[in-house]
Short mmCIF file of C-alpha atoms and ligand atoms in Angstrom, two decimals:
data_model
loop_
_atom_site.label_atom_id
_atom_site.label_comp_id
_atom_site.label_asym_id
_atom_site.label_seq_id
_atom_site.Cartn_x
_atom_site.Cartn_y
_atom_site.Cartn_z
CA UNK H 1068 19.00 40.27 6.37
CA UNK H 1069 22.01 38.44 5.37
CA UNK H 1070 21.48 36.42 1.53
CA UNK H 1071 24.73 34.60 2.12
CA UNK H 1072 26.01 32.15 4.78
CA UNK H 1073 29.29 30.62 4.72
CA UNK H 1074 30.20 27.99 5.67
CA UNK H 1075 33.71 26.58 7.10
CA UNK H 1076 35.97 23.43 6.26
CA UNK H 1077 39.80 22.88 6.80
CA UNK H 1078 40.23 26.82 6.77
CA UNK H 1079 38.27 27.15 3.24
CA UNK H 1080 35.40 29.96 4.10
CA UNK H 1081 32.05 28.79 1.10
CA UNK H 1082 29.29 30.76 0.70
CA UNK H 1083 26.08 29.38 0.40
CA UNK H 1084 22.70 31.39 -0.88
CA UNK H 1085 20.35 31.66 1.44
CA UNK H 1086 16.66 31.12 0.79
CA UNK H 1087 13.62 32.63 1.96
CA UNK H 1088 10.13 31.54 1.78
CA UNK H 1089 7.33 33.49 1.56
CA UNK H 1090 6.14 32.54 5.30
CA UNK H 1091 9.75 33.56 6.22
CA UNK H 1092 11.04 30.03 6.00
CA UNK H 1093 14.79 29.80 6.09
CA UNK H 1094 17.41 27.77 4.05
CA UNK H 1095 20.84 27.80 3.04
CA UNK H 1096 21.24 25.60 -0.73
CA UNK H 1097 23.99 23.44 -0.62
CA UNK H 1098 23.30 22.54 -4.37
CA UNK H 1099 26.44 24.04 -4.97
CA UNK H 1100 29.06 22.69 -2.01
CA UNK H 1101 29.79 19.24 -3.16
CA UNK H 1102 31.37 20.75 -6.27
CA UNK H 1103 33.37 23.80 -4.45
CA UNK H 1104 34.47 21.79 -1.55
CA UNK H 1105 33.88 17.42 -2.34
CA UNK H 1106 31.53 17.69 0.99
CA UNK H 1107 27.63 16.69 0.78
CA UNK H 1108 25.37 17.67 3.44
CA UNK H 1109 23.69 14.64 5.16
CA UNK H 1110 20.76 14.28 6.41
CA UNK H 1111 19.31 10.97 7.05
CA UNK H 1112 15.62 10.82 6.89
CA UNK H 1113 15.45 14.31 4.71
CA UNK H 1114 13.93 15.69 8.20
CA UNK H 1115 16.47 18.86 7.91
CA UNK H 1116 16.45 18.74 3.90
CA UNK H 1117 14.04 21.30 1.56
CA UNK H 1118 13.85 18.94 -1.09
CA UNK H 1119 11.94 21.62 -3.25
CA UNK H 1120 10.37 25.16 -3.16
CA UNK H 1121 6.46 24.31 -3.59
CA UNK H 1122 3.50 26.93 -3.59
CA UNK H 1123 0.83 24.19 -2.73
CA UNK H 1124 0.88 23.81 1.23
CA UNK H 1125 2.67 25.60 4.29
CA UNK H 1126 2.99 23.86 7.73
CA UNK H 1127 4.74 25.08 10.91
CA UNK H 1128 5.10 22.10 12.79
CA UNK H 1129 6.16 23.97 16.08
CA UNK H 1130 2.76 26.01 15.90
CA UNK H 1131 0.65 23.46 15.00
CA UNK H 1132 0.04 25.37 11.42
CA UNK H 1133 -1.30 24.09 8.15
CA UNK H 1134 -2.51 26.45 5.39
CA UNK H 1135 -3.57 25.13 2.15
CA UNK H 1136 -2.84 27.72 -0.55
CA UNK H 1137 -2.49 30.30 2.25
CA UNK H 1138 -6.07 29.23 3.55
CA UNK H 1139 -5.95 27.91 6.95
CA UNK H 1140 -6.64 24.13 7.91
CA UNK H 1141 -9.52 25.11 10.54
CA UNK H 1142 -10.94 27.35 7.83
CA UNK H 1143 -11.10 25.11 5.35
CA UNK H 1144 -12.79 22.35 7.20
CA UNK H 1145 -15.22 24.65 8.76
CA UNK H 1146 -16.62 26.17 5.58
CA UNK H 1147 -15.58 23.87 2.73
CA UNK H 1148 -16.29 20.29 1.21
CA UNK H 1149 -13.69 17.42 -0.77
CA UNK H 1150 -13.98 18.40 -3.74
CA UNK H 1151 -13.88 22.04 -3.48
CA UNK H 1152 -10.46 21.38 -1.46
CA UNK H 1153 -9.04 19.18 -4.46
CA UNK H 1154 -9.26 22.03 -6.55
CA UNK H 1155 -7.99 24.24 -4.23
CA UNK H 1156 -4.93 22.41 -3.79
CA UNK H 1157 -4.32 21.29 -7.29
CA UNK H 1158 -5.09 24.52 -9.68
CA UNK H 1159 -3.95 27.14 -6.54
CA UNK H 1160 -7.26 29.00 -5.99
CA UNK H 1161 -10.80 28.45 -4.78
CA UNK H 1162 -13.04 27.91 -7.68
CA UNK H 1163 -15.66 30.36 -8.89
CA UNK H 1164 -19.29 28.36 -9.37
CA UNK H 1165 -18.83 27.64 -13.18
CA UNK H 1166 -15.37 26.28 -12.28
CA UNK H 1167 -16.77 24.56 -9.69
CA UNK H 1168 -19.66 22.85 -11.68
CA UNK H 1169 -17.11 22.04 -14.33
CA UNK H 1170 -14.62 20.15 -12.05
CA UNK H 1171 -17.62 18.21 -10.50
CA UNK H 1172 -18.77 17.38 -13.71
CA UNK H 1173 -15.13 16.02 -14.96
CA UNK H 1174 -14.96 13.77 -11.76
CA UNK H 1175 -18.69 12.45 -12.40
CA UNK H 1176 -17.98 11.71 -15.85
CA UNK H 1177 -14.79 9.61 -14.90
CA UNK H 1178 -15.98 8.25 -12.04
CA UNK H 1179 -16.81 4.20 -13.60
CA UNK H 1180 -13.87 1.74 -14.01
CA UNK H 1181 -13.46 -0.54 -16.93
CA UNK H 1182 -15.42 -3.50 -17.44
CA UNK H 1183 -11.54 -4.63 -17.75
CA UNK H 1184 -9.96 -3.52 -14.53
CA UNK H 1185 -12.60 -5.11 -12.75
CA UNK H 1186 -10.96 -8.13 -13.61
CA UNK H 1187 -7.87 -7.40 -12.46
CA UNK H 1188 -9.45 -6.46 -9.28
CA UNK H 1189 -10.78 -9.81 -9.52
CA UNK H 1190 -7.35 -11.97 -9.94
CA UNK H 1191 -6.25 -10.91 -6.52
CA UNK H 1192 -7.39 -12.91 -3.38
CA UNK H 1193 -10.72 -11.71 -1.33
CA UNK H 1194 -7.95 -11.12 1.74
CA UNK H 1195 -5.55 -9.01 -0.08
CA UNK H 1196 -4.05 -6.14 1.25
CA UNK H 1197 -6.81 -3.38 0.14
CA UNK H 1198 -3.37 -0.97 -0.29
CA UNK H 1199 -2.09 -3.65 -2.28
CA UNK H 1200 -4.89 -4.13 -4.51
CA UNK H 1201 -5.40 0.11 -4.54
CA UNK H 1202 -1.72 0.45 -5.43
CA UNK H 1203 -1.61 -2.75 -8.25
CA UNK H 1204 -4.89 -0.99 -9.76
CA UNK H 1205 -3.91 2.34 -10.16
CA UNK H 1206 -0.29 1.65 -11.48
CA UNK H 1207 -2.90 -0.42 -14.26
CA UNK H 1208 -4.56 3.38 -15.16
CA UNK H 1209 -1.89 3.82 -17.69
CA UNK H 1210 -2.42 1.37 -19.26
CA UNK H 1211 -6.11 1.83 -19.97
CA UNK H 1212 -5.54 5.40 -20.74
CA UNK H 1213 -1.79 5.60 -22.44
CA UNK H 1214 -2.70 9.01 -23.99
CA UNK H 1215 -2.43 10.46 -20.99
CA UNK H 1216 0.31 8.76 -19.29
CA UNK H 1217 3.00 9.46 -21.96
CA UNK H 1218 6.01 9.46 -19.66
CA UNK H 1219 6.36 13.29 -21.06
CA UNK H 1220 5.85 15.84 -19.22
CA UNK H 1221 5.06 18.18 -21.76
CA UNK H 1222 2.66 15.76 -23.49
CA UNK H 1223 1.43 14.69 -20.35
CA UNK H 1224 0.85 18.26 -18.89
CA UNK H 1225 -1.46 18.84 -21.91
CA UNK H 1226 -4.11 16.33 -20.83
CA UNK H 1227 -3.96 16.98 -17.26
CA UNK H 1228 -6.87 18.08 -15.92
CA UNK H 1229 -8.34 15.27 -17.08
CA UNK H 1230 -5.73 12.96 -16.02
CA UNK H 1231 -6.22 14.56 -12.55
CA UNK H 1232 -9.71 13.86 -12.43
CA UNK H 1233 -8.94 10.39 -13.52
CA UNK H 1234 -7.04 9.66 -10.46
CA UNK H 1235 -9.54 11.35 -8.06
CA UNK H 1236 -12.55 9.68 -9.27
CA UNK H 1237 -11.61 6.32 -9.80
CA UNK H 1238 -9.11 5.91 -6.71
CA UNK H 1239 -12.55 6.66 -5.08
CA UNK H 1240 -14.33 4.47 -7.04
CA UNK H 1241 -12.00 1.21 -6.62
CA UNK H 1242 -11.55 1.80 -2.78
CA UNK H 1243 -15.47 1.24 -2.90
CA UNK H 1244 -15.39 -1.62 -5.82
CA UNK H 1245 -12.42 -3.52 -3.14
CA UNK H 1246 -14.30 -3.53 0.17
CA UNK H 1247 -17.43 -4.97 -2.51
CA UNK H 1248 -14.93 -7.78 -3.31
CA UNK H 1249 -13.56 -8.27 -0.11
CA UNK H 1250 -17.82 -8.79 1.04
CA UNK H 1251 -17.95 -11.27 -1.92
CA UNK H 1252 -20.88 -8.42 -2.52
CA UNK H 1253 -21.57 -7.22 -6.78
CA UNK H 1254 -19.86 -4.14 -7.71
CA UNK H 1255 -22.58 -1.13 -7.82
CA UNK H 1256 -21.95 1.43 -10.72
CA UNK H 1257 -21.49 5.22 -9.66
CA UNK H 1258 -24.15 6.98 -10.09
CA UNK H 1259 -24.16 10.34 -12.35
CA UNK H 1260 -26.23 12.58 -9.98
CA UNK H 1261 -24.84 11.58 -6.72
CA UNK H 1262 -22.01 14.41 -5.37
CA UNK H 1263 -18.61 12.67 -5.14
CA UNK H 1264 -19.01 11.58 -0.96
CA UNK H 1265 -22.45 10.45 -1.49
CA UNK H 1266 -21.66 8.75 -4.57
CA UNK H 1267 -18.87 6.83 -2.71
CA UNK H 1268 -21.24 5.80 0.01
CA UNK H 1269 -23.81 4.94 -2.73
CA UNK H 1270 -20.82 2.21 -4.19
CA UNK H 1271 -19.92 0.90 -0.67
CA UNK H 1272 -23.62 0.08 0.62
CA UNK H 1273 -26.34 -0.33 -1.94
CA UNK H 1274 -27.38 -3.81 -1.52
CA UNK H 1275 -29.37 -5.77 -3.78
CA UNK H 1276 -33.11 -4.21 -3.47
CA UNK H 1277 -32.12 -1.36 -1.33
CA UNK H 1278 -30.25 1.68 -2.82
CA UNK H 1279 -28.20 3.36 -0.62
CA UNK H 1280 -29.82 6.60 0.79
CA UNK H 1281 -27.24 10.09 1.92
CA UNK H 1282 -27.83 10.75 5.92
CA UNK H 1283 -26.51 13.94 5.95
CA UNK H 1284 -24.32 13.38 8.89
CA UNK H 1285 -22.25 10.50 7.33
CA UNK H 1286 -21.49 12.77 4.22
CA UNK H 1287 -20.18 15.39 6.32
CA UNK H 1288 -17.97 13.43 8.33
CA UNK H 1289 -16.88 11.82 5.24
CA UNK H 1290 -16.51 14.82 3.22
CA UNK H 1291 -14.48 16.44 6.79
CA UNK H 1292 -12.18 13.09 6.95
CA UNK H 1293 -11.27 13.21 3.15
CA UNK H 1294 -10.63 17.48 2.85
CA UNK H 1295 -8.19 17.33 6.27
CA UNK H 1296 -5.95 14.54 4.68
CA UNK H 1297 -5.81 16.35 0.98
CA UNK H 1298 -2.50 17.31 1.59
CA UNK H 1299 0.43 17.48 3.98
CA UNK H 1300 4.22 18.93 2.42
CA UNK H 1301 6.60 16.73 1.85
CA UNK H 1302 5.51 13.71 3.82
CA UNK H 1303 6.99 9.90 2.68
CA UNK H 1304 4.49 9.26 -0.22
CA UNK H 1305 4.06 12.89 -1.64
CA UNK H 1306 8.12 12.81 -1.41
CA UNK H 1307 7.53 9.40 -3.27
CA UNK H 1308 5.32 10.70 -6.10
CA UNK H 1309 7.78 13.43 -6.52
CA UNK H 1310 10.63 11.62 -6.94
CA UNK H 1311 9.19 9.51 -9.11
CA UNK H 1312 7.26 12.07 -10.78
CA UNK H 1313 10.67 13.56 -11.34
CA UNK H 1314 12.29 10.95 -13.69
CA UNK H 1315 8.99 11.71 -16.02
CA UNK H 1316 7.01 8.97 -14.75
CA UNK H 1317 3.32 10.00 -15.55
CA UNK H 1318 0.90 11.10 -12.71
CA UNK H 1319 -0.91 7.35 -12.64
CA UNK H 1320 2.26 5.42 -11.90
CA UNK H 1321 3.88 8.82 -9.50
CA UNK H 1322 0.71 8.39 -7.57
CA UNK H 1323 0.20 4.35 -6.87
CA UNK H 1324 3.99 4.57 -6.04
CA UNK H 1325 2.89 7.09 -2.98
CA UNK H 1326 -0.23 5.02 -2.29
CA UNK H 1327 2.48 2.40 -1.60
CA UNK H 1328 4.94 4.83 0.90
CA UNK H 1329 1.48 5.65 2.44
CA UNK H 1330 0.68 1.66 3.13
CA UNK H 1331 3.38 1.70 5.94
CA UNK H 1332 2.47 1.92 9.95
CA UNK H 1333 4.64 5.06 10.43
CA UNK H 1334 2.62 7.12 7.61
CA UNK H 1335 -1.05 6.24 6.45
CA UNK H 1336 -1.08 2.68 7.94
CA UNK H 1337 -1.02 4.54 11.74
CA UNK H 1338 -4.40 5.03 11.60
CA UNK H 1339 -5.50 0.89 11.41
CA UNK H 1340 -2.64 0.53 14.06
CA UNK H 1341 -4.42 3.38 16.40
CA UNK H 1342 -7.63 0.91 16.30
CA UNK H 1343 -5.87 -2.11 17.14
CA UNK H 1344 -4.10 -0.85 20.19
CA UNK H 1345 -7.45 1.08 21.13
CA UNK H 1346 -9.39 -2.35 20.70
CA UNK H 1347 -6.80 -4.48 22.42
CA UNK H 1348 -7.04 -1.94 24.77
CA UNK H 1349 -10.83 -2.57 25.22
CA UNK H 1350 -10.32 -6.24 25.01
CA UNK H 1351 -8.41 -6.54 28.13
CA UNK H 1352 -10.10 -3.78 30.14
CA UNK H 1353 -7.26 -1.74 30.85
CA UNK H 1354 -7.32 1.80 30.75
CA UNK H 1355 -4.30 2.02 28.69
CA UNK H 1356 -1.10 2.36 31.35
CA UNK H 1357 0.33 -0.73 29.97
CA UNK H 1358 0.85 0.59 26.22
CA UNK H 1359 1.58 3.88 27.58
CA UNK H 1360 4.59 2.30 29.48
CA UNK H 1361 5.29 0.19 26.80
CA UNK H 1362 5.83 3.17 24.39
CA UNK H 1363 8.34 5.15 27.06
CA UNK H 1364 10.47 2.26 26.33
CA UNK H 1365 11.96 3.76 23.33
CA UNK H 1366 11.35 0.89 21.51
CA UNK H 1367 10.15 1.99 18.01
CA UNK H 1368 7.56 -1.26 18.03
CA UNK H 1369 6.05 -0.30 20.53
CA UNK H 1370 4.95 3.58 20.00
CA UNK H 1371 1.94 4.97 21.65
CA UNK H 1372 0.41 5.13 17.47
CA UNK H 1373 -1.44 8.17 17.05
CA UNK H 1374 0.84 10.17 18.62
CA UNK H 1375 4.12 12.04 17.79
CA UNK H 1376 4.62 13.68 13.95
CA UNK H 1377 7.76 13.89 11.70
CA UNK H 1378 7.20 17.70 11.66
CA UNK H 1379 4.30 18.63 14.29
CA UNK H 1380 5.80 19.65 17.78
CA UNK H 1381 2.44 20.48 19.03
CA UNK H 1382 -1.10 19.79 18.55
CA UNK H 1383 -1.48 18.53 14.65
CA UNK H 1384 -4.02 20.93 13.65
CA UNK H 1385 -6.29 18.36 11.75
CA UNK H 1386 -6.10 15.87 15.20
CA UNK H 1387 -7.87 18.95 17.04
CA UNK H 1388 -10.68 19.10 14.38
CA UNK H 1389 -11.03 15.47 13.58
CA UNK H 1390 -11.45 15.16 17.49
CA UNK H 1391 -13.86 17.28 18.04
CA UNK H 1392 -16.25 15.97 14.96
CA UNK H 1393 -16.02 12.70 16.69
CA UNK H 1394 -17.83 13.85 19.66
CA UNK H 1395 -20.50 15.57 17.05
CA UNK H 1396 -20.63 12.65 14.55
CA UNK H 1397 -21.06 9.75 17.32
CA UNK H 1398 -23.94 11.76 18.76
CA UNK H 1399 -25.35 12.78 15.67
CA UNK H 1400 -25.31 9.49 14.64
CA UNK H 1401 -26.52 7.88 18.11
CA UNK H 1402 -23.63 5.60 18.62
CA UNK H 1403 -21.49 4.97 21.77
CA UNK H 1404 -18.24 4.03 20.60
CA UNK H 1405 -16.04 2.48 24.10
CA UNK H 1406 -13.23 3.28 21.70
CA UNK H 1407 -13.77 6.96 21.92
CA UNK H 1408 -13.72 7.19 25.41
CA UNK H 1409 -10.72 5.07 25.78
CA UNK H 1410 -8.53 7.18 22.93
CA UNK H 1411 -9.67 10.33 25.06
CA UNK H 1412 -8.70 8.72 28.45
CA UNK H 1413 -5.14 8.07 26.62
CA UNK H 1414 -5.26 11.43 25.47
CA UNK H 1415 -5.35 12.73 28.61
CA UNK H 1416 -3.29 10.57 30.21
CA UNK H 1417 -0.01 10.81 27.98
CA UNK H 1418 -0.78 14.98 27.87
CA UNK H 1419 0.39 14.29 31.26
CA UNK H 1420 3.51 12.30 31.31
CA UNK H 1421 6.64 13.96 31.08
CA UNK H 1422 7.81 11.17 28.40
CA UNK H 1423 5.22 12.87 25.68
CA UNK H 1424 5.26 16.17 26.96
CA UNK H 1425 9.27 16.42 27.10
CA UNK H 1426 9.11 15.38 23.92
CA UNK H 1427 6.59 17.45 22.19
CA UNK H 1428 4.64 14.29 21.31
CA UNK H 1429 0.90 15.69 20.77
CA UNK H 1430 -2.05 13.12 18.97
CA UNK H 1431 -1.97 13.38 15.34
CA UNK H 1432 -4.58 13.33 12.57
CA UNK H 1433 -4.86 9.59 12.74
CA UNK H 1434 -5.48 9.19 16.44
CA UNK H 1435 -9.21 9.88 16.14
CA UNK H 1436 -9.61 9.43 12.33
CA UNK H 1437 -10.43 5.71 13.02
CA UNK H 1438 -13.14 6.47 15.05
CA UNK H 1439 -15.05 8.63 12.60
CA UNK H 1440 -14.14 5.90 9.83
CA UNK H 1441 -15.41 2.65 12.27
CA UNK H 1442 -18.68 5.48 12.72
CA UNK H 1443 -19.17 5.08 8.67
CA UNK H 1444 -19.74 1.86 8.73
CA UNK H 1445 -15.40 1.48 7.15
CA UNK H 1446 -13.86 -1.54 8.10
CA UNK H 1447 -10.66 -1.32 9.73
CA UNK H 1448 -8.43 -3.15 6.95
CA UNK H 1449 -9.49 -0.03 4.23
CA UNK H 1450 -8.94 3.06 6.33
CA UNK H 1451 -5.43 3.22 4.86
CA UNK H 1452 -7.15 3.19 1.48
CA UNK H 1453 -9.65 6.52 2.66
CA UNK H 1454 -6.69 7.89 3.37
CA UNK H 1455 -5.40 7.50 0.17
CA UNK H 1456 -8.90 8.88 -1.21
CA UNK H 1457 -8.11 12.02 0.50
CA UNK H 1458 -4.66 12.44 -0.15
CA UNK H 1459 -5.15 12.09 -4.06
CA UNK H 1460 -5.12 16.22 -4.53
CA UNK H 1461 -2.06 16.38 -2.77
CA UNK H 1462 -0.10 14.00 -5.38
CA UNK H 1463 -1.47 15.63 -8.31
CA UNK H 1464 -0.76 19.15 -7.04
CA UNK H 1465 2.78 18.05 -6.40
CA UNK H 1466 3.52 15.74 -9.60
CA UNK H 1467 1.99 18.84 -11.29
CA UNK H 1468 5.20 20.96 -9.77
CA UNK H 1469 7.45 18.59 -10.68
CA UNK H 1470 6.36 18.32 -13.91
CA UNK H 1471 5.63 22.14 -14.76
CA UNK H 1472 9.24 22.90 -13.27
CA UNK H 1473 11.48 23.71 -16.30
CA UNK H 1474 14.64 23.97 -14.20
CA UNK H 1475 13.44 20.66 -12.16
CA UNK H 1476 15.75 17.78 -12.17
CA UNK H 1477 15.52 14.20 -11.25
CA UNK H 1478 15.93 13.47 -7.86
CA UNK H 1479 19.06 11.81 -7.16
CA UNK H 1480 20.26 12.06 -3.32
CA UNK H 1481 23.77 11.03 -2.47
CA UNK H 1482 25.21 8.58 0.44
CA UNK H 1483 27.68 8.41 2.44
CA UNK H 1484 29.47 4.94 2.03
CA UNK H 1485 30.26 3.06 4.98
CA UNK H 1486 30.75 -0.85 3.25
CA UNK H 1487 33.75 -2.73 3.05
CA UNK H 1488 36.94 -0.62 1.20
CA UNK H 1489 38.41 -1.75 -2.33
CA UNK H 1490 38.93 -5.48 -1.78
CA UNK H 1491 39.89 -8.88 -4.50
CA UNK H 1492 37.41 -10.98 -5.25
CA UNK H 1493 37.91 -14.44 -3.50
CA UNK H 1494 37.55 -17.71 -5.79
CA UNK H 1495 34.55 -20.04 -3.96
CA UNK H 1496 37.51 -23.05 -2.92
CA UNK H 1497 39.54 -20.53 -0.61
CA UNK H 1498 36.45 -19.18 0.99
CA UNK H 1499 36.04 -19.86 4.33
N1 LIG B 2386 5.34 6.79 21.09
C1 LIG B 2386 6.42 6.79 21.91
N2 LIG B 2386 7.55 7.46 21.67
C2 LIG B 2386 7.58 8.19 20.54
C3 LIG B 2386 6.51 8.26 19.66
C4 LIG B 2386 5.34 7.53 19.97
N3 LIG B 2386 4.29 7.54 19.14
N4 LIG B 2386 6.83 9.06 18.61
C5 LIG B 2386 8.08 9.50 18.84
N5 LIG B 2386 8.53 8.97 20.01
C6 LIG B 2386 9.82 9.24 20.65
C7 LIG B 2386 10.99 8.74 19.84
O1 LIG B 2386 11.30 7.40 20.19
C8 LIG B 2386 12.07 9.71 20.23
O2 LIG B 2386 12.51 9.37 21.53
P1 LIG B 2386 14.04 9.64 21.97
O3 LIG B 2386 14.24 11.14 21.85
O4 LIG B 2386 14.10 9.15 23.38
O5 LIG B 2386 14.89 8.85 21.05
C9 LIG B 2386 11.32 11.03 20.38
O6 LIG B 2386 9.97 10.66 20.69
C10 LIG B 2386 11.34 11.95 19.20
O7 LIG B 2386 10.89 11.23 18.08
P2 LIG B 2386 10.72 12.00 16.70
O8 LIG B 2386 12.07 12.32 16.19
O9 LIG B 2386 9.77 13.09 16.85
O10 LIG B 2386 10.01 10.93 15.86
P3 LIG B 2386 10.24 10.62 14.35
O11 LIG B 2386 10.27 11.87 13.55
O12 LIG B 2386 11.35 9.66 14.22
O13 LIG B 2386 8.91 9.84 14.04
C11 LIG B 2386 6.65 9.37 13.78
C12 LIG B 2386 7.70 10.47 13.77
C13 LIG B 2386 5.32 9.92 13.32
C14 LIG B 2386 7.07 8.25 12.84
C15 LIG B 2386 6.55 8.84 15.25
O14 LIG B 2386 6.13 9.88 16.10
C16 LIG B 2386 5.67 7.63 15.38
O15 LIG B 2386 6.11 6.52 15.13
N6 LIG B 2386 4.35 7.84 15.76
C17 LIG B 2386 3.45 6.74 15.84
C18 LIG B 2386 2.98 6.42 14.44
C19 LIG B 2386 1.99 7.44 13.93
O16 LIG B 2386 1.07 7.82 14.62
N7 LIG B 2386 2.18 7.84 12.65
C20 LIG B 2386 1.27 8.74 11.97
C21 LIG B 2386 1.89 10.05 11.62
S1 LIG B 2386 0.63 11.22 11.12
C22 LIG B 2386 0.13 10.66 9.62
C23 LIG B 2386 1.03 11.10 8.56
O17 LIG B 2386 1.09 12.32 8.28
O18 LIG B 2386 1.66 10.22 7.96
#
C-alpha cells in the first residue's frame, strides 16, 4: 500500500504521509501543507479531522464497533464492573487482583470531600444546574490539592495515579453530596467498606435512621450504566479536556472543562432531553407520530433526541446493551415504567421511516439510559452528572496522552476568515 498521497493545487503536485492505524484506519497528515503550499485543510466540526493518534479506545461508527483497549464493548459489559473498566482504560490493561485491590483501595481512601468544598457546594442555589455546580466544584480540586495540579506536566505526571483517583472518587462523591443539597437532605460521608457503586448509592439514600442497604440489582445496573459511558474517542468534552490538557492545564481543571462540553443537549445533556420528550410524550397520550414528524423537519430543535450519533451509522453498540438491561432491570426490580414502552414503540416506529433509515440514524446510548437512571431512583436534572461519573476514565486516560506525549503540542486549529476586509476606523460623529 501506497505511504504517500499527493495532493493537487494550481498545477503544484504535494505529497502528504499517509497514516495507518493499527485497526487499519486511514489518514493523510496535512501537518505539513499549510507551510508547502499557504492552504489549510478545513473541516468544520473536526468530523473528518484525526486530531491525535490515541491507544485508549477504537470505534467504527459504520459497524457499530467500540473496543476499549482492544476489548470489545459487549465484552466488557457482560463480564466486567466500573471500576475494573477505569483502570482498563486509564493504565491500558486489565488489572491483575493485587492491582486491582490497590486501585480500589486508592479510590476508597479519596473518596470524602473537604469539610471546605462543602461550602462551596453550599454558596450555590438549591436549583442550580447540578452540571454547573459538578463543573464549578471540580475546577475547585486544584486548589485543595495544588501539589498535584502543578500546571506541569512532568511534575504533574509524577503524582498521577493519585490525581486520577482523585477525580474518580470525588466526582462520584459530589454528584451524590449535590442531589443531597438539592433535597435540602445532610450530606452522608462515604463509607470505607462499601465498593465504589454501592458506596455511591449509600451517599444518595441513607436517610436519617435508615442506612442505605445494596439490592443487588440496582448496583448492577449502576455499575452497567457507568462502565458503557467510560469512554468514547474524541467526542466534544474528551476533545475539550485535550485541548485544554494540551496547553499544560492539570487533569482537575482539563476535566471540569469537559464536564462543561458534556452539559450541552447534543452530547451528555441528550439523555435528560430523551426523558422530556418521552414524558411529554406520555403526558399527551400520543404514541409519538407528532415528534417523529416534527424531527423530519430538519429543524435541528426539534431532533427525535436519542437518536442519530456524530460517528455511529448504525446501531451504537452501548444503546443495544443499555436496552436490553432495561427490560432485565425494570423486571428485576418490579417496576412498569409507561416510558419504556413508549421509547420502544418510537424505536420501532422511526426503524421504519425512510427519514431515519436513509439517514443511518439508529438510537444511541442515551435513548434508554434514562430509563435505567429514573429505575435508580436518579432524578432527571442529575443524569447529565452520572454521565459525567462514568466518563471520568475516559478524561484521565486522554489528559494522560496528552500529557505523556513528548512531541505533543498545544492545540491551536486555524480558520478561515470570512469578516469584513482591511477597513478605517470611523470617528463616533460620522457614524451613521
Ligand atoms: N432527529 C432528526 N434528524 C436528525 C437527527 C435526529 N436525532 N440526528 C441527525 N438528523 C439529521 C440531520 O438533520 C441531517 O439531516 P440532513 O441530511 O437532511 O441535513 C442528517 O440526519 C445527518 O445528520 P448527522 O450529520 O449525522 O448529524 P450530526 O453529526 O450533525 O449530529 C448528533 C449528530 C448526535 C448531534 C445528532 O444526531 C443529534 O442531534 N441527535 C439528537 C441528540 C442526541 O441524541 N445526542 C446524543 C449523542 S450520543 C451521546 C454522546 O456520545 O454524546
Amino acid at each position: 500500500m501506497s505511504t504517500t498521497a499527493s495532493l493537487k493545487i494550481e498545477d503544484k503536485e504535494y505529497p502528504l504521509p499517509i497514516m495507518i492505524g493499527t485497526e487499519g484506519e486511514k489518514a493523510v497528515d496535512t501537518r505539513a501543507l499549510r507551510a508547502a503550499s499557504g492552504y489549510i485543510a478545513y473541516d468544520q466540526g473536526y468530523g473528518n479531522t484525526g486530531s491525535c493518534e490515541s491507544q485508549i479506545t477504537y470505534l467504527d461508527g459504520d459497524n457499530g464497533i467500540l473496543r476499549h483497549r482492544g476489548y470489545p464493548i459487549d465484552q466488557l459489559a457482560h463480564y466486567s464492573e466500573f471500576v475494573e473498566i477505569a483502570y482498563l482504560v486509564i493504565y491500558g490493561e486489565l488489572p491483575n487482583a493485587t492491582q486491582r485491590r490497590d486501585f480500589g483501595l486508592l479510590l476508597r481512601r479519596n473518596a470524602a470531600v473537604e469539610m471546605q468544598m462543602q461550602k462551596i457546594l453550599e454558596g450555590f442555589p438549591t436549583s442550580a444546574s447540578p452540571m454547573a455546580m459538578l463543573a464549578a466544584m471540580v475546577a475547585a480540586l486544584p486548589a485543595y490539592y495544588p501539589e498535584l495540579a502543578s500546571n506541569n506536566f512532568e511534575k504533574d505526571l509524577k503524582s498521577f495515579d493519585l490525581a486520577a483517583a482523585i477525580a474518580i472518587s470525588k466526582i462520584r462523591t459530589i454528584v451524590a453530596m449535590i442531589y443531597r443539597y438539592q433535597k435540602g437532605l445532610p450530606f452522608v460521608f462515604p463509607k470505607y467498606d462499601l465498593p465504589f457503586c454501592d458506596n455511591f448509592l449509600h451517599m444518595m439514600y441513607t436517610i436519617p435512621y435508615q442506612e442505605y442497604q445494596p439490592v443487588p440489582e440496582v448496583t448492577k445496573a449502576l455499575n452497567l450504566l457507568l462502565l458503557l459511558h467510560a469512554d468514547h474517542e474524541q467526542n466534544c468534552s474528551t476533545s475539550t479536556v485535550r485541548m485544554v490538557g494540551s496547553s499544560q492545564a492539570n487533569l482537575f481543571t482539563s476535566i471540569s472543562a469537559g464536564i462543561s462540553a458534556l452539559s450541552g443537549p447534543l452530547h451528555g445533556g441528550a439523555n435528560v432531553a430523551v426523558m422530556q420528550m418521552l414524558q411529554s410524550i406520555h403526558d399527551e397520550g400520543d404514541d409519538g407520530s407528532r415528534f417523529i414528524a416534527a424531527a423530519k423537519s430538519g429543524s435541528k430543535t426539534n431532533r427525535l433526541m436519542g437518536f442519530g450519533h456524530a460517528v455511529y451509522r448504525n446501531f451504537d453498540p452501548r444503546a443495544k446493551i443499555i436496552g436490553d438491561a432495561c427490560d432485565t432491570v425494570l423486571t428485576r426490580l418490579g417496576i412498569d415504567d409507561p416510558l419504556l414502552k413508549i421509547a420502544k414503540n418510537l424505536e420501532q416506529a422511526a426503524l421504519k421511516d425512510d427519514y431515519f433509515v436513509s439517514r443511518r440514524l439508529y438510537p444511541n446510548v442515551d435513548f434508554y439510559s434514562g430509563i435505567i437512571m429514573r429505575a435508580i431512583g436518579i432524578p432527571m436534572n442529575m443524569f447529565t452528572t452520572m454521565f459525567a461519573i462514568g466518563r471520568a476514565p475516559g478524561y484521565i486516560a486522554n489528559w494522560k496522552e496528552v500529557a505523556s506525549n513528548p512531541k505533543g503540542r498545544i492545540y491551536r486549529p486555524r480558520q478561515i476568515y470570512v469578516g469584513p476586509v482591511k477597513r478605517d476606523y470611523v470617528p463616533m460623529s460620522q457614524r451613521p
